[in-house]
Structures are given as structure tokens and as C-alpha cells.
mmCIF file with all atom_site columns, C-alpha atoms in Angstrom:
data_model
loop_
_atom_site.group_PDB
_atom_site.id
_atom_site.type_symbol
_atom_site.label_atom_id
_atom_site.label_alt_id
_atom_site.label_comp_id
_atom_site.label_asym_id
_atom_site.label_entity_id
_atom_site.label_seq_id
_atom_site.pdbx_PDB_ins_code
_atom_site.Cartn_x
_atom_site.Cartn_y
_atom_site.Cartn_z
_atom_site.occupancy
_atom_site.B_iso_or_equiv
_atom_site.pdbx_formal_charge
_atom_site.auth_seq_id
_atom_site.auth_comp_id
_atom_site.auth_asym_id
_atom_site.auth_atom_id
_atom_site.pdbx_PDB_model_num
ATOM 1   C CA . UNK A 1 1   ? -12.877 -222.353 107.043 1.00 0.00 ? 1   UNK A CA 1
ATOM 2   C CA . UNK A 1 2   ? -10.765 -225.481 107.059 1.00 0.00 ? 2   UNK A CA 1
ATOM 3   C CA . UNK A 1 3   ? -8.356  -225.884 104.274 1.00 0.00 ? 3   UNK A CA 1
ATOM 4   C CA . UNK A 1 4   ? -9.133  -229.921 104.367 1.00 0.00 ? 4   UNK A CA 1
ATOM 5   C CA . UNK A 1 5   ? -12.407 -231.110 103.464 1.00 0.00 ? 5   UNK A CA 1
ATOM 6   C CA . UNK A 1 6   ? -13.853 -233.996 106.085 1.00 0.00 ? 6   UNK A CA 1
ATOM 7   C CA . UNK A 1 7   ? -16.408 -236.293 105.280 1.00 0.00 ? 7   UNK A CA 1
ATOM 8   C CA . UNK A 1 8   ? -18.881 -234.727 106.919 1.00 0.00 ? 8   UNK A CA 1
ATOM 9   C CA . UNK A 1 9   ? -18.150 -231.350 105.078 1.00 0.00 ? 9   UNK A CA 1
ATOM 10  C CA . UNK A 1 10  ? -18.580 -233.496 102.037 1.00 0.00 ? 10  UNK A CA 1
ATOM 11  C CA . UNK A 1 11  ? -21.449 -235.053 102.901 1.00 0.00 ? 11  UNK A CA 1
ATOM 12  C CA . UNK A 1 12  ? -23.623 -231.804 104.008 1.00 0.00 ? 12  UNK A CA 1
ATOM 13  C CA . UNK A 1 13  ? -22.333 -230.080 100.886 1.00 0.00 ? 13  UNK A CA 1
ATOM 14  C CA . UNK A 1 14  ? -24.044 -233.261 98.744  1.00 0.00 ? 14  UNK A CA 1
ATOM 15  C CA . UNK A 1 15  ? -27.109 -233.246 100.892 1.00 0.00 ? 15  UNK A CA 1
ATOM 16  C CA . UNK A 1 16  ? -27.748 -229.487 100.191 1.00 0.00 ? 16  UNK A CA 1
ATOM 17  C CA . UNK A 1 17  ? -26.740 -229.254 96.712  1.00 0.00 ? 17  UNK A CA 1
ATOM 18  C CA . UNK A 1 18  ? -29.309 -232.325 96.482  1.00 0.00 ? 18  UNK A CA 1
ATOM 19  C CA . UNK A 1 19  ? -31.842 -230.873 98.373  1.00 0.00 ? 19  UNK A CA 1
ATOM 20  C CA . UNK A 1 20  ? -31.766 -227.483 96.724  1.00 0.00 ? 20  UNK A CA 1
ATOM 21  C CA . UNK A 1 21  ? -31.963 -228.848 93.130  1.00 0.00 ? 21  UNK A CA 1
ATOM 22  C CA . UNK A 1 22  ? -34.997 -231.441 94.171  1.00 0.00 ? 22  UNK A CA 1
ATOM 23  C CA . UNK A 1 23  ? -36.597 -228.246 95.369  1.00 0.00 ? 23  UNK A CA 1
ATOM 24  C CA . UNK A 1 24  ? -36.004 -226.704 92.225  1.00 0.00 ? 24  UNK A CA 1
ATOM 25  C CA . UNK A 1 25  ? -37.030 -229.062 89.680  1.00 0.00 ? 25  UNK A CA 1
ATOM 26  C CA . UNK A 1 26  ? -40.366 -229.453 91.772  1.00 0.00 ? 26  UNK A CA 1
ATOM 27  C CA . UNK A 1 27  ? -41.019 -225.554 91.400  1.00 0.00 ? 27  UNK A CA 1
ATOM 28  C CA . UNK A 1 28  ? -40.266 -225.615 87.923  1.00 0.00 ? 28  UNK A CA 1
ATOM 29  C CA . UNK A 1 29  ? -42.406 -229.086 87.317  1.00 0.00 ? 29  UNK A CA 1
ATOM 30  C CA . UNK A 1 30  ? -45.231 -227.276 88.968  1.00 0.00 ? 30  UNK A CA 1
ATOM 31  C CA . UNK A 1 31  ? -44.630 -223.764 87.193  1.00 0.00 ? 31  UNK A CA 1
ATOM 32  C CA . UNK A 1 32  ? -44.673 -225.615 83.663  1.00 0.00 ? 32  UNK A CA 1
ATOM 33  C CA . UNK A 1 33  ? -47.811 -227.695 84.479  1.00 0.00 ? 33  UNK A CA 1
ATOM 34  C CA . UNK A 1 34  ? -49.618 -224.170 86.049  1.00 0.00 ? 34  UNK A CA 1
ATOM 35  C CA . UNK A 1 35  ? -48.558 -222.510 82.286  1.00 0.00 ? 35  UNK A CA 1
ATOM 36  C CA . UNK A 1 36  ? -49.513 -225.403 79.847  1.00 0.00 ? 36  UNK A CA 1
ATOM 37  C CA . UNK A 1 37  ? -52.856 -225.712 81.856  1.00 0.00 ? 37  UNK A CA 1
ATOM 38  C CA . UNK A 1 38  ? -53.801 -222.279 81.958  1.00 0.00 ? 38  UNK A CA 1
ATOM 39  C CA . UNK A 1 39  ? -52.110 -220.425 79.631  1.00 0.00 ? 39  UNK A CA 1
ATOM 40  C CA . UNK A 1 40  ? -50.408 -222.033 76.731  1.00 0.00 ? 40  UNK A CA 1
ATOM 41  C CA . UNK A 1 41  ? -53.503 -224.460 75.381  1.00 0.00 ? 41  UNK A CA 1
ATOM 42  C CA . UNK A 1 42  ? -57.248 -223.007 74.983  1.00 0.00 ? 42  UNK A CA 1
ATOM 43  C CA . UNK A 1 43  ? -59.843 -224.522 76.844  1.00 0.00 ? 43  UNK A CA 1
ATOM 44  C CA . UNK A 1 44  ? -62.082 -224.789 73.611  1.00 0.00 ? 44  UNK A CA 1
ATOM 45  C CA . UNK A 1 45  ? -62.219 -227.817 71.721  1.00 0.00 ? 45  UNK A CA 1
ATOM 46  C CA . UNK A 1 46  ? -60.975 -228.689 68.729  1.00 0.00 ? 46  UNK A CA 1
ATOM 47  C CA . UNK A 1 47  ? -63.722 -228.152 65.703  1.00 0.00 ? 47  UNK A CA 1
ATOM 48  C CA . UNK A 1 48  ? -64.572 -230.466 63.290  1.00 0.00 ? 48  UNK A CA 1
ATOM 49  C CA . UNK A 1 49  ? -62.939 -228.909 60.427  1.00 0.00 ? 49  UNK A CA 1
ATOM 50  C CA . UNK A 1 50  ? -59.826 -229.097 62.611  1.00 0.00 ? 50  UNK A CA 1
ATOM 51  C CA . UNK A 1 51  ? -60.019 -232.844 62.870  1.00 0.00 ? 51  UNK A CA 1
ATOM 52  C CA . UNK A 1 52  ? -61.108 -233.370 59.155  1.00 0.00 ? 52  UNK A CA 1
ATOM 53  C CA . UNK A 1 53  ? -58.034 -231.130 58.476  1.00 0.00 ? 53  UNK A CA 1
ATOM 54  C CA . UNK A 1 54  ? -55.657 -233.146 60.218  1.00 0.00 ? 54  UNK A CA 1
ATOM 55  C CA . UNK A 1 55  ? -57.169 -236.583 58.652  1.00 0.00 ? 55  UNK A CA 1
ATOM 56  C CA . UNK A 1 56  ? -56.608 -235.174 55.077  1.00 0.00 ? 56  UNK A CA 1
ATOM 57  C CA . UNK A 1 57  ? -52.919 -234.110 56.025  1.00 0.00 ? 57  UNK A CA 1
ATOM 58  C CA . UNK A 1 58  ? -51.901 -237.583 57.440  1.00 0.00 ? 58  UNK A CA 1
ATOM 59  C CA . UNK A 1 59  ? -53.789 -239.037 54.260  1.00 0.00 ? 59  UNK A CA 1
ATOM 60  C CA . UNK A 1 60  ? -52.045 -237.549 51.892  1.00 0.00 ? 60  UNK A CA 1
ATOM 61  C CA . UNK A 1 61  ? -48.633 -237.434 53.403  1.00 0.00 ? 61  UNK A CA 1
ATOM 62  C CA . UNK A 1 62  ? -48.545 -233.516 53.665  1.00 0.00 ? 62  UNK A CA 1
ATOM 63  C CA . UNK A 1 63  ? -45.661 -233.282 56.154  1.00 0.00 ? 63  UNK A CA 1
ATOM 64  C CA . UNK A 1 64  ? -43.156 -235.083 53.615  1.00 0.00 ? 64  UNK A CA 1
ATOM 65  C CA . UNK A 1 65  ? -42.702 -231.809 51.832  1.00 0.00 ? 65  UNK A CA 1
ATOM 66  C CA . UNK A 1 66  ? -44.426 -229.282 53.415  1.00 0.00 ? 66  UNK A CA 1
ATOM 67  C CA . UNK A 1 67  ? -44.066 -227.379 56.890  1.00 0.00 ? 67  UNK A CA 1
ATOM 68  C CA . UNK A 1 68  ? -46.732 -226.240 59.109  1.00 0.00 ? 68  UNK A CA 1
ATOM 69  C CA . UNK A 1 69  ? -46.226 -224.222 62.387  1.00 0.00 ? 69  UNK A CA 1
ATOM 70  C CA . UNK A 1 70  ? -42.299 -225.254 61.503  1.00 0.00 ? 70  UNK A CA 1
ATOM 71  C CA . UNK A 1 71  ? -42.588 -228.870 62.312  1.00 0.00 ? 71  UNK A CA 1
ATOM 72  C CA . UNK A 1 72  ? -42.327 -231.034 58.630  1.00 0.00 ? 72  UNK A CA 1
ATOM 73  C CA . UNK A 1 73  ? -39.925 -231.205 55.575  1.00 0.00 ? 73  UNK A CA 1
ATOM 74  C CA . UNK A 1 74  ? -38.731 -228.061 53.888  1.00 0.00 ? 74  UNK A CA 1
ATOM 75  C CA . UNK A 1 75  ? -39.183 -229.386 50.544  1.00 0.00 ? 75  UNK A CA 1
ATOM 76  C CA . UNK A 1 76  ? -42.634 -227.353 49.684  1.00 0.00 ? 76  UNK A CA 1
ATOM 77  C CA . UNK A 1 77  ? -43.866 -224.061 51.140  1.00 0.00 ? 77  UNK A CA 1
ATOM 78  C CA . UNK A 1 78  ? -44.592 -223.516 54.403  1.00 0.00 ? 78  UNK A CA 1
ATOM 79  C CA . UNK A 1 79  ? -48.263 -223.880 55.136  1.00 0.00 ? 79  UNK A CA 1
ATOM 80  C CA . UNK A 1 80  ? -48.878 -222.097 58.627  1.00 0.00 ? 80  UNK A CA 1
ATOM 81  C CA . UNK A 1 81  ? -49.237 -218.817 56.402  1.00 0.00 ? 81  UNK A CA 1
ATOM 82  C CA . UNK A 1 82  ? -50.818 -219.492 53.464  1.00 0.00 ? 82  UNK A CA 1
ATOM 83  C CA . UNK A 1 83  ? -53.985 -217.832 53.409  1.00 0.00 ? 83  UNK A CA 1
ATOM 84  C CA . UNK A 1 84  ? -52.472 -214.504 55.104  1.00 0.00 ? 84  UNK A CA 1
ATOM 85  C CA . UNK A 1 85  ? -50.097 -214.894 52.297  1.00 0.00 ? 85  UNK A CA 1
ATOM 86  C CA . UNK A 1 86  ? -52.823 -214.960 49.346  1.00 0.00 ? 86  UNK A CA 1
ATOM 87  C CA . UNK A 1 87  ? -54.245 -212.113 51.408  1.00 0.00 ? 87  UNK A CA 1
ATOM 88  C CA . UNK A 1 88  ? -57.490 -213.929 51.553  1.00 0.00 ? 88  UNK A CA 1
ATOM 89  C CA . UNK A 1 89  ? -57.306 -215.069 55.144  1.00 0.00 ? 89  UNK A CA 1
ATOM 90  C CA . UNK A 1 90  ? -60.658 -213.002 56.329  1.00 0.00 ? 90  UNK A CA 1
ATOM 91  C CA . UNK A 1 91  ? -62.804 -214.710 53.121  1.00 0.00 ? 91  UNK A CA 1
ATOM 92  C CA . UNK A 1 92  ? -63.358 -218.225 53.454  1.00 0.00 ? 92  UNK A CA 1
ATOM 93  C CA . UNK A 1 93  ? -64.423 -218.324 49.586  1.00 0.00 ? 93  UNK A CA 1
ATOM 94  C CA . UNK A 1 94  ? -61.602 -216.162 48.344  1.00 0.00 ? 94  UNK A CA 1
ATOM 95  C CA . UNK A 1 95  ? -59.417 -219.077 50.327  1.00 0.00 ? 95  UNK A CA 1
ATOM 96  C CA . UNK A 1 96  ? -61.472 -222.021 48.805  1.00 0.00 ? 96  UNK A CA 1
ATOM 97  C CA . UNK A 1 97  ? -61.504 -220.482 45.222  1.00 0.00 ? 97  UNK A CA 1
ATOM 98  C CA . UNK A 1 98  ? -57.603 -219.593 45.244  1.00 0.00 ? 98  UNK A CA 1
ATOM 99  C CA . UNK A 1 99  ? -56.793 -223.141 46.893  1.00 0.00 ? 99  UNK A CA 1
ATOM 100 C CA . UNK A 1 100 ? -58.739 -225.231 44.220  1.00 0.00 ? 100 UNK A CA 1
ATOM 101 C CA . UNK A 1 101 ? -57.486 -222.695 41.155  1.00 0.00 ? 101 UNK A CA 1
ATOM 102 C CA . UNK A 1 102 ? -53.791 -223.601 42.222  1.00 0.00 ? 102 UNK A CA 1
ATOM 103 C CA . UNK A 1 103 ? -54.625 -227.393 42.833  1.00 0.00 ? 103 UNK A CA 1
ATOM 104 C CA . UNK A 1 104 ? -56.041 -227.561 39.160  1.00 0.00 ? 104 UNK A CA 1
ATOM 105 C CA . UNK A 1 105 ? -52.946 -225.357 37.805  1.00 0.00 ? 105 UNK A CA 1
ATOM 106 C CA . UNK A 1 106 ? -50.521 -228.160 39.491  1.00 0.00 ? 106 UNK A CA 1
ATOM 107 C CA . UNK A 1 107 ? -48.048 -229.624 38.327  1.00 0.00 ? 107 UNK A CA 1
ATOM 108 C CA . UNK A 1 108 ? -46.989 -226.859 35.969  1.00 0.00 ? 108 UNK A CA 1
ATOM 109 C CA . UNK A 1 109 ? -44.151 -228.707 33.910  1.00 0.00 ? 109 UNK A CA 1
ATOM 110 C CA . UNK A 1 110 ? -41.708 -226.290 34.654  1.00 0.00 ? 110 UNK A CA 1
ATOM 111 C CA . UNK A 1 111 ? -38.480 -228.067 34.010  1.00 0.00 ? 111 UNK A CA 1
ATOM 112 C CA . UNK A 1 112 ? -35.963 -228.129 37.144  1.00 0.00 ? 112 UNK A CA 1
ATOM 113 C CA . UNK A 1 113 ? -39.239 -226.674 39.241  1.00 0.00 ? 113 UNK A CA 1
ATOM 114 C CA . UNK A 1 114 ? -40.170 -228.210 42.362  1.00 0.00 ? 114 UNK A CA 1
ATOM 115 C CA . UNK A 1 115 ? -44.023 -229.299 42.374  1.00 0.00 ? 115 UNK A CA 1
ATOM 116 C CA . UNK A 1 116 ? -46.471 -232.339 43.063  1.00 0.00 ? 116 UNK A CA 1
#
């Protein structure tokens, strides 16, 4: 190999770098379409109690303390977990009794707690 680089060394050495990183990004484009499409996201639609959940949580401003899924403020508990937490995840009553007996008991008055 030559110990001075000509412009046409220079040149070939851009054009293939360029070329093989194009290449790349394309495969990976493609790869991360392939996954989101069929892998990642479900094919089902979202249910109505989905979509009435997510109209009450932009209503009342959930995400300014609380977390879900990671994504929101830290202030309150995080939500993603909730029902597995109350152990109550696999009754739907359990859940609805538990949630509306700790909605009446809030705020507590606590002094120096954290509440609504």
C-alpha cells in the first residue's frame, strides 16, 4: 500500500464508507418496520374501556403526578401496577371496590404527606 493517499484513494474510500452505511441504515429501516408491524404492536384494536380510560386520564391531568408504563411525573405512585399490587388484578370488582374505597379515603390530612 502507498504511504501517500491520492485523490482517488480518497475518493473510493468515501464512496464505500457511503455506500456501506446507506446499505445499512436501509436494512435496519426495514428490520424496525418488519418488528413494529409484526411483532411489537397487537393486531387487535383498542377496546372501549381503553379509550374511555385514556379520556379520563387526559381529563383529569393524571400524568402531572403519576407514572404509567414509566412515561409521566414521579410525584404519585406509579400506576402500570396497581391492581397486581392490591392483588386484585384477576377480580374486576375487588379492583372497582378497592379503587373507589381509596378515592373516598383521599386526601387523608396527613401533615408533610403527599396526596390529592
Amino acid at each position: 500500500m502507498r504511504e501517500i493517499m491520492t485523490k482517488s484513494m480518497a475518493r473510493n474510500i468515501f464512496y464505500g464508507g457511503s455506500l456501506f452505511f446507506i446499505i445499512l441504515f436501509v436494512g435496519l429501516s426495514i428490520h424496525s418496520h418488519r418488528y413494529i408491524v409484526t411483532t411489537s404492536t397487537t393486531a387487535a384494536p383498542l377496546t372501549k374501556s381503553v379509550a374511555l380510560g385514556k379520556h379520563v386520564w387526559e381529563k383529569h391531568a393524571c400524568i402531572n403526578c403519576h407514572t404509567i408504563l414509566g412515561e409521566g411525573a414521579y410525584f404519585a405512585p406509579e400506576l402500570g401496577n396497581l391492581m397486581k399490587r392490591w392483588g386484585v388484578q384477576d377480580d374486576p370488582e375487588a379492583a372497582k371496590e378497592q379503587l373507589q374505597s381509596w378515592m373516598e379515603s383521599m386526601p387523608t390530612g396527613i401533615e408533610g404527606r403527599r396526596q390529592m
